[in-house]
Coordinates of C-alpha atoms in Angstrom, one line a residue:
X19 CA 57.2 7.8 35.5
X20 CA 54.5 5.6 37.3
X21 CA 53.7 5.5 40.9
X22 CA 55.2 2.1 41.5
X23 CA 58.7 3.4 40.1
X24 CA 58.5 6.6 42.2
X25 CA 57.6 4.5 45.3
X26 CA 60.7 2.1 44.5
X27 CA 63.3 5.0 44.0
X28 CA 62.0 7.1 47.1
X29 CA 61.8 4.0 49.7
X30 CA 64.2 5.2 52.0
X31 CA 62.6 8.5 52.4
X32 CA 59.2 7.0 52.8
X33 CA 60.6 4.6 55.5
X34 CA 62.5 8.1 57.4
X35 CA 59.5 10.0 57.6
X36 CA 57.7 7.0 59.4
X37 CA 60.0 7.4 62.2
X38 CA 58.1 9.1 65.1
X39 CA 59.4 12.7 64.9
X40 CA 61.5 14.0 67.8
X41 CA 60.7 17.0 69.8
X42 CA 61.6 20.4 68.6
X43 CA 63.9 22.8 70.6
X44 CA 63.3 25.9 72.0
X45 CA 66.2 27.4 70.1
X46 CA 67.7 26.5 66.8
X47 CA 71.2 27.8 65.2
X48 CA 70.7 27.9 61.4
X49 CA 73.9 28.5 58.9
X50 CA 72.8 31.3 56.5
X51 CA 75.2 31.6 53.6
X52 CA 75.6 35.3 53.1
X53 CA 75.6 37.3 49.6
X54 CA 79.5 37.4 49.5
X55 CA 79.6 33.7 49.9
X56 CA 80.7 33.5 54.1
X57 CA 78.8 31.6 56.1
X58 CA 76.9 33.3 59.1
X59 CA 75.4 31.5 62.0
X60 CA 72.0 33.0 62.9
X61 CA 69.6 32.0 66.4
X62 CA 66.2 31.4 65.7
X63 CA 63.8 31.1 68.4
X64 CA 60.9 28.4 68.2
X65 CA 57.5 29.5 68.8
X66 CA 55.5 26.4 69.8
X67 CA 51.7 26.4 69.2
X68 CA 49.5 26.5 72.3
X69 CA 46.5 24.2 72.5
X70 CA 45.2 22.5 69.1
X71 CA 45.1 24.9 66.0
X72 CA 42.1 25.5 64.7
X73 CA 40.5 23.8 61.6
X74 CA 40.1 26.9 59.1
X75 CA 40.6 24.6 55.9
X76 CA 42.3 21.9 54.3
X77 CA 40.9 17.9 53.8
X78 CA 41.2 14.6 55.8
X79 CA 42.7 11.4 54.5
X80 CA 40.0 8.7 54.9
X81 CA 42.6 5.9 54.9
X82 CA 45.0 7.4 57.7
X83 CA 42.2 10.0 59.1
X84 CA 45.2 12.3 58.8
X85 CA 44.3 16.2 58.7
X86 CA 46.0 18.2 56.1
X87 CA 45.7 21.8 56.6
X88 CA 46.3 24.7 53.8
X89 CA 48.6 26.9 54.6
X90 CA 46.6 30.2 52.7
X91 CA 43.7 29.7 55.5
X92 CA 45.5 28.8 58.6
X93 CA 48.5 31.6 58.5
X94 CA 47.4 34.6 60.6
X95 CA 45.6 37.0 59.0
X96 CA 46.3 40.8 59.3
X97 CA 44.3 42.4 61.8
X98 CA 42.3 45.8 61.1
X99 CA 43.0 48.3 64.1
X100 CA 40.5 51.1 64.3
X101 CA 42.1 54.4 65.5
X102 CA 38.9 56.1 66.8
X103 CA 37.7 52.9 69.3
X104 CA 34.8 54.7 70.5
X105 CA 33.2 55.4 66.9
X106 CA 29.7 54.0 66.1
X107 CA 31.4 51.6 63.6
X108 CA 33.4 50.0 66.2
X109 CA 30.8 49.8 68.7
X110 CA 28.1 48.3 66.4
X111 CA 30.4 46.0 64.3
X112 CA 28.0 43.4 62.2
X113 CA 29.6 40.4 61.6
X114 CA 28.8 38.5 58.3
X115 CA 29.3 35.4 56.7
X116 CA 30.5 35.0 53.1
X117 CA 31.6 31.9 51.1
X118 CA 34.7 32.4 48.7
X119 CA 36.6 30.3 46.3
X120 CA 40.4 29.0 47.1
X121 CA 43.2 30.0 44.8
X122 CA 43.9 26.9 42.9
X123 CA 47.6 27.2 43.5
X124 CA 46.5 26.1 47.7
X125 CA 43.6 24.2 47.1
X126 CA 45.4 20.8 46.0
X127 CA 48.8 19.4 46.5
X128 CA 50.5 17.5 43.6
X129 CA 53.6 15.6 42.7
X130 CA 56.6 16.9 41.6
X131 CA 59.4 15.3 40.3
X132 CA 62.4 16.2 42.9
X133 CA 60.4 18.6 45.0
X134 CA 57.4 16.9 46.4
X135 CA 56.8 13.3 46.9
X136 CA 53.2 11.9 47.8
X137 CA 52.9 8.4 49.4
X138 CA 50.2 6.7 46.8
X139 CA 50.0 3.6 48.7
X140 CA 46.9 4.2 50.2
X141 CA 45.2 6.0 47.6
X142 CA 42.1 4.5 45.8
X143 CA 40.5 5.8 42.7
X144 CA 37.2 7.0 42.4
X145 CA 35.2 6.5 39.3
X146 CA 32.5 9.3 38.9
X147 CA 29.4 7.9 37.8
X148 CA 26.5 9.6 35.6
X149 CA 25.5 12.7 36.1
X150 CA 22.5 13.0 37.8
X151 CA 20.3 16.5 36.7
X152 CA 17.8 18.3 38.6
X153 CA 15.2 17.3 36.3
X154 CA 15.8 13.6 36.8
X155 CA 16.0 14.1 40.6
X156 CA 12.5 15.9 40.4
X157 CA 11.3 13.0 38.1
X158 CA 12.4 10.5 40.8
X159 CA 11.0 12.6 43.8
X160 CA 7.6 12.5 41.6
X161 CA 7.4 8.7 41.3
X162 CA 8.4 8.4 45.3
X163 CA 5.8 10.7 46.2
X164 CA 3.6 8.6 43.5
X165 CA 4.4 5.3 44.8
X166 CA 3.5 6.9 48.6
X167 CA 0.9 8.0 47.4
X168 CA -0.5 4.5 46.0
X169 CA 0.2 2.9 48.9
X170 CA -1.7 4.9 51.0
X171 CA -4.5 5.0 48.8
X172 CA -4.4 1.1 48.7
X173 CA -4.5 1.3 52.5
X174 CA -7.5 3.5 52.9
X175 CA -9.2 1.2 50.3
X176 CA -8.4 -1.9 52.3
X177 CA -9.4 -0.5 55.5
X178 CA -12.6 0.7 53.7
X179 CA -12.9 -3.0 52.2
X180 CA -13.0 -3.8 55.8
X181 CA -15.5 -1.6 57.4
X182 CA -18.0 -2.3 54.0
X183 CA -17.4 -6.0 54.5
X184 CA -18.1 -5.6 58.2
X185 CA -21.5 -3.7 57.5
X186 CA -22.4 -6.3 55.1
X187 CA -21.8 -9.2 57.3
X188 CA -23.8 -7.3 60.2
X189 CA -26.5 -6.8 57.8
X190 CA -26.5 -10.7 56.5
X191 CA -26.6 -11.5 60.3
X192 CA -29.6 -9.5 61.0
X193 CA -31.5 -10.5 57.9
X194 CA -30.9 -14.6 58.8
X195 CA -31.6 -13.6 62.2
X196 CA -34.6 -11.8 61.2
X197 CA -35.9 -14.6 58.9
X198 CA -35.2 -17.2 62.0
X199 CA -37.3 -14.9 64.0
X200 CA -40.1 -15.0 61.5
X201 CA -39.9 -18.7 60.7
X202 CA -40.0 -19.5 64.7
X203 CA -43.1 -17.2 64.8
X204 CA -44.6 -18.9 62.3
X205 CA -43.9 -22.1 63.6
X206 CA -44.9 -21.1 67.0
X207 CA -48.3 -19.6 65.7
X208 CA -48.7 -22.7 63.7
X209 CA -48.5 -24.9 66.7
X210 CA -50.8 -22.5 68.7
X211 CA -53.4 -23.1 65.9
X212 CA -53.0 -26.9 66.5
X213 CA -53.0 -26.6 70.0
X214 CA -56.1 -24.4 70.6
X215 CA -58.1 -26.9 67.7
X216 CA -56.9 -30.0 69.7
X217 CA -57.6 -28.2 73.4
X218 CA -59.8 -25.2 73.2
X219 CA -59.6 -23.1 76.2
X220 CA -61.8 -19.7 75.4
X221 CA -64.7 -19.2 73.6
X222 CA -62.6 -17.7 70.5
X223 CA -61.3 -21.5 70.3
X224 CA -64.9 -23.1 70.5
X225 CA -66.1 -20.8 68.1
X226 CA -63.6 -21.3 65.4
X227 CA -64.1 -25.1 65.8
X228 CA -67.7 -24.6 65.2
X229 CA -67.0 -22.4 62.2
X230 CA -65.1 -25.0 60.3
X231 CA -67.1 -27.8 61.5
X232 CA -70.0 -26.1 59.5
X233 CA -67.7 -25.3 56.7
X234 CA -67.0 -28.7 56.4
X235 CA -70.4 -29.7 56.7
X236 CA -71.6 -27.4 53.9
X237 CA -68.8 -28.8 51.8
X238 CA -69.5 -32.4 52.3
X239 CA -73.3 -31.7 51.7
X240 CA -72.5 -30.0 48.1
X241 CA -70.3 -32.7 47.4
X242 CA -72.9 -35.4 48.0
X243 CA -75.7 -33.6 46.2
X244 CA -73.7 -32.5 43.2
X245 CA -72.3 -36.1 43.1
X246 CA -73.3 -37.7 39.6
X247 CA -72.1 -41.2 40.3
X248 CA -74.4 -41.8 43.7
X249 CA -78.1 -42.4 43.2
X250 CA -80.8 -41.0 45.2
X251 CA -81.1 -43.8 47.9
X252 CA -77.0 -43.4 48.0
X253 CA -77.4 -39.8 48.3
X254 CA -79.6 -39.8 51.1
X255 CA -77.5 -42.7 52.8
X256 CA -74.1 -40.5 52.8
X257 CA -76.5 -37.8 54.3
X258 CA -77.3 -39.7 57.0
X259 CA -73.8 -40.8 57.5
X260 CA -72.7 -37.2 57.6
X261 CA -75.4 -36.4 59.9
X262 CA -73.9 -38.9 62.0
X263 CA -70.4 -37.6 62.2
X264 CA -71.3 -34.2 62.7
X265 CA -73.3 -35.5 66.0
X266 CA -70.3 -37.3 67.2
X267 CA -67.9 -34.0 66.4
X268 CA -70.4 -32.0 68.3
X269 CA -70.3 -34.4 71.1
X270 CA -66.6 -34.3 71.2
X271 CA -66.8 -30.2 71.1
X272 CA -68.7 -30.5 74.0
X273 CA -66.8 -32.7 76.1
X274 CA -63.7 -30.6 75.6
X275 CA -65.7 -27.4 76.3
X276 CA -66.8 -29.0 79.9
X277 CA -62.9 -30.0 80.5
X278 CA -61.8 -26.7 79.5
X279 CA -64.5 -24.9 82.1
X280 CA -62.9 -27.4 84.3
X281 CA -59.3 -26.2 83.7
X282 CA -60.4 -22.4 83.4
X283 CA -61.9 -22.6 86.7
X284 CA -58.9 -24.2 88.3
X285 CA -56.8 -21.6 86.9
X286 CA -58.5 -18.6 88.3
X287 CA -58.8 -20.3 91.4
X288 CA -55.2 -20.8 91.5
X289 CA -54.2 -17.3 90.4
X290 CA -57.0 -15.9 93.0
X291 CA -55.0 -17.8 95.9
X292 CA -51.7 -16.7 94.7
X293 CA -52.8 -13.0 94.1
X294 CA -53.8 -13.1 97.7
X295 CA -50.4 -14.7 99.1
X296 CA -48.3 -12.7 97.3
X297 CA -46.0 -10.2 99.3
X298 CA -46.6 -6.4 99.4
X299 CA -44.2 -4.5 97.2
X300 CA -43.1 -1.1 97.9
X301 CA -40.8 1.3 95.5
X302 CA -37.7 2.5 97.3
X303 CA -35.9 5.6 96.3
X304 CA -33.1 4.2 94.4
X305 CA -35.6 2.1 92.1
X306 CA -35.4 -0.8 93.6
X307 CA -38.7 -2.8 95.2
X308 CA -38.7 -4.3 98.5
X309 CA -40.9 -7.3 99.4
X310 CA -42.7 -7.5 102.7
X311 CA -44.9 -10.2 104.4
X312 CA -47.8 -9.1 106.2
X313 CA -49.9 -11.1 108.8
X314 CA -52.7 -11.0 105.8
X315 CA -50.6 -12.2 103.3
X316 CA -49.0 -15.1 105.4
X317 CA -52.8 -15.9 106.5
X318 CA -53.6 -16.4 103.0
X319 CA -50.6 -18.4 102.3
X320 CA -51.3 -20.7 104.9
X321 CA -55.1 -21.6 103.5
X322 CA -53.9 -21.6 100.0
X323 CA -51.5 -24.5 101.1
X324 CA -54.2 -26.1 102.8
X325 CA -56.6 -25.8 99.7
X326 CA -54.0 -27.3 97.5
X327 CA -53.7 -30.2 99.8
X328 CA -57.4 -31.0 100.0
X329 CA -57.2 -31.0 96.1
X330 CA -54.0 -33.2 96.1
X331 CA -54.6 -37.0 94.8
X332 CA -53.0 -40.3 95.2
X333 CA -51.9 -39.5 99.1
X334 CA -51.6 -42.1 101.5
X335 CA -54.4 -42.4 104.4
X336 CA -51.9 -40.9 106.9
X337 CA -51.0 -38.2 105.0
X338 CA -54.6 -37.2 103.8
X339 CA -55.9 -37.4 107.7
X340 CA -53.0 -35.1 108.2
X341 CA -54.4 -32.8 105.8
X342 CA -57.8 -33.2 107.0
X343 CA -56.6 -32.5 110.6
X344 CA -55.0 -29.4 109.9
X345 CA -57.9 -27.9 108.0
X346 CA -60.0 -28.6 110.9
X347 CA -58.1 -27.1 113.2
X348 CA -58.3 -23.9 111.0
X349 CA -61.8 -23.9 110.6
X350 CA -63.0 -24.6 113.9
X351 CA -61.5 -21.2 115.0
X352 CA -64.6 -19.7 113.7
X353 CA -68.1 -20.7 114.6
X354 CA -70.6 -20.5 111.6
X355 CA -72.8 -22.6 109.5
X356 CA -70.2 -23.0 107.0
X357 CA -67.3 -23.9 109.6
X358 CA -69.4 -26.8 111.0
X359 CA -70.3 -28.2 108.0
X360 CA -66.8 -28.4 106.9
X361 CA -66.0 -29.8 110.2
X362 CA -68.8 -32.5 109.8
X363 CA -67.5 -33.4 106.2
X364 CA -63.9 -34.0 107.6
X365 CA -65.0 -36.2 110.2
X366 CA -67.2 -38.0 107.7
X367 CA -64.4 -38.5 105.0
X368 CA -62.2 -39.4 108.1
X369 CA -64.3 -42.0 109.2
X370 CA -64.8 -43.7 105.8
X371 CA -61.0 -43.7 104.9
X372 CA -60.8 -45.7 108.9
X373 CA -63.4 -48.1 107.2
X374 CA -61.0 -48.4 104.3
X375 CA -63.3 -46.9 101.6
X376 CA -61.9 -46.2 98.1
X377 CA -60.6 -43.0 96.7
X378 CA -63.2 -43.3 93.9
X379 CA -66.2 -43.5 96.1
X380 CA -64.9 -40.4 98.0
X381 CA -64.4 -37.8 95.1
X382 CA -67.8 -36.3 95.4
X383 CA -67.4 -35.9 99.4
X384 CA -63.7 -35.0 98.6
X385 CA -65.0 -32.2 95.9
X386 CA -67.9 -30.8 98.2
X387 CA -65.2 -30.3 100.9
X388 CA -62.9 -28.5 98.5
X389 CA -65.6 -26.2 97.2
X390 CA -67.0 -25.1 101.0
X391 CA -63.1 -24.6 102.0
X392 CA -62.7 -22.3 99.2
X393 CA -65.8 -20.4 100.1
X394 CA -64.3 -20.0 103.6
X395 CA -61.4 -18.6 102.0
X396 CA -63.2 -16.0 100.2
X397 CA -64.8 -14.7 103.4
X398 CA -62.9 -11.5 104.7
X399 CA -63.9 -12.5 108.3
X400 CA -61.7 -15.7 107.8
X401 CA -59.3 -14.4 105.3
X402 CA -58.8 -10.4 105.6
X403 CA -56.6 -10.4 102.5
X404 CA -59.7 -11.2 100.4
X405 CA -61.4 -8.1 100.9
X406 CA -59.2 -6.6 98.0
X407 CA -61.2 -9.2 95.5
X408 CA -64.5 -8.5 97.0
X409 CA -66.9 -7.3 94.4
X410 CA -70.0 -6.8 97.3
X411 CA -69.3 -4.3 99.6
X412 CA -67.8 -4.9 103.1
X413 CA -70.8 -3.8 104.8
X414 CA -73.1 -6.2 103.3
X415 CA -71.2 -9.4 103.8
X416 CA -70.7 -8.4 107.6
X417 CA -74.5 -8.6 107.6
X418 CA -74.8 -11.5 106.0
X419 CA -72.4 -13.1 108.0
X420 CA -74.3 -11.7 111.3
X421 CA -77.4 -13.1 110.3
X422 CA -75.9 -16.3 109.0
X423 CA -74.4 -16.9 112.5
X424 CA -77.4 -15.9 114.4

């Protein structure tokens, strides 16, 4: 008979077992039929379990979450009693865990018509899958390990590639930066070479100009003399023109030399005045430097400002007279031939300015006044800070000043 037929036949039975069970009394009266066929009433005491019965074997239905206990494992077992309770075996009993197989009669519960009927409504069939051997399991583990290794090595390779790319980019940037620096240096050097030929300042610059001029003269002379097209008279005329060009170039170089001399002199004087007026510097214990202006450096700075004012051009008449007045007050503190000459020049220029003379007519007077005031600055008696820049011993200078004053 199929499971559906069993379910229909024993429908009433299943409905009765679903009814809530009544509490069990403490005493039951059971009628027992004896061997001679008579009936006997026996009183049976019901022992109710205290607490939850421990799980010692069975199974659980996943659909109903109901536990079924195996009677063979949940029945109280015979307890071994030792007569000699103080024996060593009793006092030092060793517990051991052992596994065993259940008897097949107690392991499962099957349907049996007329005896046991199991509710199949919530049953479901379990279809066994393909058997998975240990060798196949090892193969899968090896595949998984290889996949992990591949991913890890790929990650290491990507990381290494990024590091090498960063190093390569950094090296490329350094090369480009170095090339740019070399290009700028070459460009700067080229501009400096052009500048030193257009505006020579040092002896080396003029030496280069003279050498290049001589090379150009020799090359042109050789070209004229070896020419087969020109006649003797034409060659002579070409040599005269070459000599004229050379003379013009030499005159230009001489003018540049005079201009460079004046510029170098002005820069040297400016550097000299700034060196005297700079503050004193001392090293501090923490590594820094402190700057202090002394009375001598302050005096040198005032004299430098007056000198720059005398050298300044394109001033109005009032501004120029103000500079001359401050200069006159400064030099009149001392009485000597130099200071008297400076005062005389200042008065002369002031008189000419009041008469409306032009600046062109006063250039020689102003130049002489600036040179005399520079001599005034270079004397340690008037500017104590100038002692550091004197090549002549101070004693000789004092003697010379005394003779001059006398």
